[in-house]
């Protein structure tokens, strides 16, 4: 929009003017509509720019407060006198709760009495954790007749539980008598 106007270069291809007949009023109306739209867009952009500049000016005028240094924060936290005065201020400004009934009055009296006699609650002493002498997983390790399989024997062997694998193989002998020799050979091998 700000570049200098250039001379329009006309194409060298000749177009038969008789073939294209566009009424001049149509071209004028379309050009006017386009011109109006461009002017409207420019006004809209100028208004946006003005609002943006106003916002920036306002933000520059309002300077934010600097953050306190770590030393200042530590110094304010380490002043017990100020904390005590704060507690006193809270106690003085504390509103008395007006009990609505006899039961609520009794509860408030109990709380006030507790605060007077024991203002702090001591932490419970750590107790030694209760460790059972027996294995808690033992009851769940008992295998029923329906769960015993050769895969279970393989799992027990991978876990290093040879005695349980031998028990499972004995149950498999009863479950599959046709494989008795195979299971017996495995039992003998495990006992070695």
PDB file of C-alpha atoms in Angstrom, residues 32-159:
ATOM      1  CA  UNK A  32     -16.676   0.524  -5.428  1.00  0.00           C
ATOM      2  CA  UNK A  33     -17.590  -2.431  -3.199  1.00  0.00           C
ATOM      3  CA  UNK A  34     -13.989  -3.587  -3.092  1.00  0.00           C
ATOM      4  CA  UNK A  35     -12.777  -0.088  -2.331  1.00  0.00           C
ATOM      5  CA  UNK A  36     -15.331   0.256   0.501  1.00  0.00           C
ATOM      6  CA  UNK A  37     -14.269  -3.080   1.962  1.00  0.00           C
ATOM      7  CA  UNK A  38     -10.577  -2.108   1.899  1.00  0.00           C
ATOM      8  CA  UNK A  39     -11.325   1.241   3.563  1.00  0.00           C
ATOM      9  CA  UNK A  40     -13.387  -0.489   6.239  1.00  0.00           C
ATOM     10  CA  UNK A  41     -10.551  -2.979   6.897  1.00  0.00           C
ATOM     11  CA  UNK A  42      -8.016  -0.154   7.184  1.00  0.00           C
ATOM     12  CA  UNK A  43     -10.212   1.682   9.708  1.00  0.00           C
ATOM     13  CA  UNK A  44     -10.590  -1.529  11.705  1.00  0.00           C
ATOM     14  CA  UNK A  45      -6.820  -2.058  11.746  1.00  0.00           C
ATOM     15  CA  UNK A  46      -6.171   1.527  12.792  1.00  0.00           C
ATOM     16  CA  UNK A  47      -8.620   1.162  15.685  1.00  0.00           C
ATOM     17  CA  UNK A  48      -6.907  -2.090  16.784  1.00  0.00           C
ATOM     18  CA  UNK A  49      -3.525  -0.370  16.628  1.00  0.00           C
ATOM     19  CA  UNK A  50      -4.799   2.537  18.738  1.00  0.00           C
ATOM     20  CA  UNK A  51      -6.216   0.174  21.388  1.00  0.00           C
ATOM     21  CA  UNK A  52      -2.974  -1.798  21.457  1.00  0.00           C
ATOM     22  CA  UNK A  53      -0.897   1.348  21.945  1.00  0.00           C
ATOM     23  CA  UNK A  54      -3.201   2.518  24.737  1.00  0.00           C
ATOM     24  CA  UNK A  55      -2.842  -0.839  26.494  1.00  0.00           C
ATOM     25  CA  UNK A  56       0.946  -0.754  26.211  1.00  0.00           C
ATOM     26  CA  UNK A  57       1.049   2.813  27.586  1.00  0.00           C
ATOM     27  CA  UNK A  58      -1.162   1.843  30.517  1.00  0.00           C
ATOM     28  CA  UNK A  59       0.973  -1.198  31.322  1.00  0.00           C
ATOM     29  CA  UNK A  60       4.171   0.850  31.177  1.00  0.00           C
ATOM     30  CA  UNK A  61       2.728   3.389  33.609  1.00  0.00           C
ATOM     31  CA  UNK A  62       1.759   0.665  36.074  1.00  0.00           C
ATOM     32  CA  UNK A  63       5.104  -0.615  37.273  1.00  0.00           C
ATOM     33  CA  UNK A  64       5.028  -3.907  39.109  1.00  0.00           C
ATOM     34  CA  UNK A  65       6.534  -4.190  42.552  1.00  0.00           C
ATOM     35  CA  UNK A  66       9.920  -5.941  42.716  1.00  0.00           C
ATOM     36  CA  UNK A  67      10.029  -9.382  44.283  1.00  0.00           C
ATOM     37  CA  UNK A  68      11.614  -9.533  47.751  1.00  0.00           C
ATOM     38  CA  UNK A  69      15.073 -11.056  48.057  1.00  0.00           C
ATOM     39  CA  UNK A  70      15.519 -14.457  49.650  1.00  0.00           C
ATOM     40  CA  UNK A  71      17.349 -12.838  52.547  1.00  0.00           C
ATOM     41  CA  UNK A  72      14.390 -10.581  53.292  1.00  0.00           C
ATOM     42  CA  UNK A  73      11.962 -13.517  53.247  1.00  0.00           C
ATOM     43  CA  UNK A  74      14.216 -15.538  55.574  1.00  0.00           C
ATOM     44  CA  UNK A  75      14.525 -12.566  57.917  1.00  0.00           C
ATOM     45  CA  UNK A  76      10.758 -12.168  58.155  1.00  0.00           C
ATOM     46  CA  UNK A  77      10.293 -15.866  58.848  1.00  0.00           C
ATOM     47  CA  UNK A  78      12.915 -15.968  61.565  1.00  0.00           C
ATOM     48  CA  UNK A  79      11.340 -13.235  63.736  1.00  0.00           C
ATOM     49  CA  UNK A  80       9.414 -15.039  66.501  1.00  0.00           C
ATOM     50  CA  UNK A  81       8.400 -11.758  68.161  1.00  0.00           C
ATOM     51  CA  UNK A  82       6.335 -10.805  65.132  1.00  0.00           C
ATOM     52  CA  UNK A  83       4.767 -14.262  65.065  1.00  0.00           C
ATOM     53  CA  UNK A  84       3.862 -13.972  68.735  1.00  0.00           C
ATOM     54  CA  UNK A  85       2.333 -10.562  68.154  1.00  0.00           C
ATOM     55  CA  UNK A  86       0.366 -11.983  65.264  1.00  0.00           C
ATOM     56  CA  UNK A  87      -0.971 -14.759  67.466  1.00  0.00           C
ATOM     57  CA  UNK A  88      -1.939 -12.238  70.129  1.00  0.00           C
ATOM     58  CA  UNK A  89      -3.706 -10.123  67.516  1.00  0.00           C
ATOM     59  CA  UNK A  90      -5.662 -13.157  66.315  1.00  0.00           C
ATOM     60  CA  UNK A  91      -6.652 -14.002  69.891  1.00  0.00           C
ATOM     61  CA  UNK A  92      -7.850 -10.461  70.540  1.00  0.00           C
ATOM     62  CA  UNK A  93      -9.835 -10.160  67.348  1.00  0.00           C
ATOM     63  CA  UNK A  94     -11.271 -13.660  67.562  1.00  0.00           C
ATOM     64  CA  UNK A  95     -15.020 -13.635  67.747  1.00  0.00           C
ATOM     65  CA  UNK A  96     -16.617 -15.634  70.470  1.00  0.00           C
ATOM     66  CA  UNK A  97     -18.836 -18.342  69.103  1.00  0.00           C
ATOM     67  CA  UNK A  98     -22.300 -17.988  70.465  1.00  0.00           C
ATOM     68  CA  UNK A  99     -23.682 -21.460  71.109  1.00  0.00           C
ATOM     69  CA  UNK A 100     -27.037 -22.175  69.579  1.00  0.00           C
ATOM     70  CA  UNK A 101     -27.950 -24.908  72.023  1.00  0.00           C
ATOM     71  CA  UNK A 102     -26.947 -26.654  75.202  1.00  0.00           C
ATOM     72  CA  UNK A 103     -25.045 -29.393  73.359  1.00  0.00           C
ATOM     73  CA  UNK A 104     -22.968 -26.908  71.374  1.00  0.00           C
ATOM     74  CA  UNK A 105     -22.208 -24.987  74.580  1.00  0.00           C
ATOM     75  CA  UNK A 106     -20.936 -28.198  76.186  1.00  0.00           C
ATOM     76  CA  UNK A 107     -18.757 -28.935  73.156  1.00  0.00           C
ATOM     77  CA  UNK A 108     -17.201 -25.456  73.239  1.00  0.00           C
ATOM     78  CA  UNK A 109     -16.488 -25.824  76.958  1.00  0.00           C
ATOM     79  CA  UNK A 110     -14.804 -29.194  76.364  1.00  0.00           C
ATOM     80  CA  UNK A 111     -12.624 -27.702  73.612  1.00  0.00           C
ATOM     81  CA  UNK A 112     -11.670 -24.686  75.740  1.00  0.00           C
ATOM     82  CA  UNK A 113     -10.837 -26.952  78.710  1.00  0.00           C
ATOM     83  CA  UNK A 114      -8.637 -29.120  76.467  1.00  0.00           C
ATOM     84  CA  UNK A 115      -6.802 -26.075  75.128  1.00  0.00           C
ATOM     85  CA  UNK A 116      -6.110 -24.868  78.676  1.00  0.00           C
ATOM     86  CA  UNK A 117      -4.829 -28.199  79.962  1.00  0.00           C
ATOM     87  CA  UNK A 118      -3.105 -29.667  76.873  1.00  0.00           C
ATOM     88  CA  UNK A 119      -2.413 -26.989  74.276  1.00  0.00           C
ATOM     89  CA  UNK A 120      -0.339 -29.356  72.144  1.00  0.00           C
ATOM     90  CA  UNK A 121      -0.880 -32.891  71.054  1.00  0.00           C
ATOM     91  CA  UNK A 122       2.197 -35.067  71.285  1.00  0.00           C
ATOM     92  CA  UNK A 123       3.090 -37.276  68.377  1.00  0.00           C
ATOM     93  CA  UNK A 124       2.399 -40.947  68.883  1.00  0.00           C
ATOM     94  CA  UNK A 125       5.459 -43.016  69.682  1.00  0.00           C
ATOM     95  CA  UNK A 126       6.469 -45.263  66.823  1.00  0.00           C
ATOM     96  CA  UNK A 127       5.666 -48.853  67.538  1.00  0.00           C
ATOM     97  CA  UNK A 128       7.531 -51.794  66.126  1.00  0.00           C
ATOM     98  CA  UNK A 129       5.720 -53.172  63.130  1.00  0.00           C
ATOM     99  CA  UNK A 130       3.992 -56.449  63.770  1.00  0.00           C
ATOM    100  CA  UNK A 131       5.736 -59.143  61.773  1.00  0.00           C
ATOM    101  CA  UNK A 132       4.044 -62.484  61.665  1.00  0.00           C
ATOM    102  CA  UNK A 133       6.259 -65.525  62.115  1.00  0.00           C
ATOM    103  CA  UNK A 134       4.587 -67.498  59.383  1.00  0.00           C
ATOM    104  CA  UNK A 135       4.205 -66.782  55.695  1.00  0.00           C
ATOM    105  CA  UNK A 136       0.878 -65.079  54.965  1.00  0.00           C
ATOM    106  CA  UNK A 137       0.884 -66.367  51.388  1.00  0.00           C
ATOM    107  CA  UNK A 138       1.042 -69.974  52.539  1.00  0.00           C
ATOM    108  CA  UNK A 139      -2.729 -70.680  52.502  1.00  0.00           C
ATOM    109  CA  UNK A 140      -3.015 -69.347  48.961  1.00  0.00           C
ATOM    110  CA  UNK A 141      -0.114 -71.546  47.851  1.00  0.00           C
ATOM    111  CA  UNK A 142      -2.126 -74.732  48.359  1.00  0.00           C
ATOM    112  CA  UNK A 143      -3.010 -76.020  44.935  1.00  0.00           C
ATOM    113  CA  UNK A 144      -6.271 -77.763  44.290  1.00  0.00           C
ATOM    114  CA  UNK A 145      -6.662 -80.716  41.963  1.00  0.00           C
ATOM    115  CA  UNK A 146      -8.097 -78.580  39.165  1.00  0.00           C
ATOM    116  CA  UNK A 147      -5.259 -76.026  39.041  1.00  0.00           C
ATOM    117  CA  UNK A 148      -2.349 -78.479  38.925  1.00  0.00           C
ATOM    118  CA  UNK A 149      -0.700 -78.661  35.507  1.00  0.00           C
ATOM    119  CA  UNK A 150       2.671 -79.147  33.862  1.00  0.00           C
ATOM    120  CA  UNK A 151       2.898 -75.366  33.380  1.00  0.00           C
ATOM    121  CA  UNK A 152       2.500 -74.885  37.130  1.00  0.00           C
ATOM    122  CA  UNK A 153       5.382 -77.318  37.700  1.00  0.00           C
ATOM    123  CA  UNK A 154       7.558 -75.259  35.322  1.00  0.00           C
ATOM    124  CA  UNK A 155       6.654 -72.029  37.168  1.00  0.00           C
ATOM    125  CA  UNK A 156       7.457 -73.568  40.554  1.00  0.00           C
ATOM    126  CA  UNK A 157      10.810 -74.775  39.258  1.00  0.00           C
ATOM    127  CA  UNK A 158      11.665 -71.296  37.918  1.00  0.00           C
ATOM    128  CA  UNK A 159      10.810 -69.913  41.360  1.00  0.00           C
TER     129      UNK A 159
END
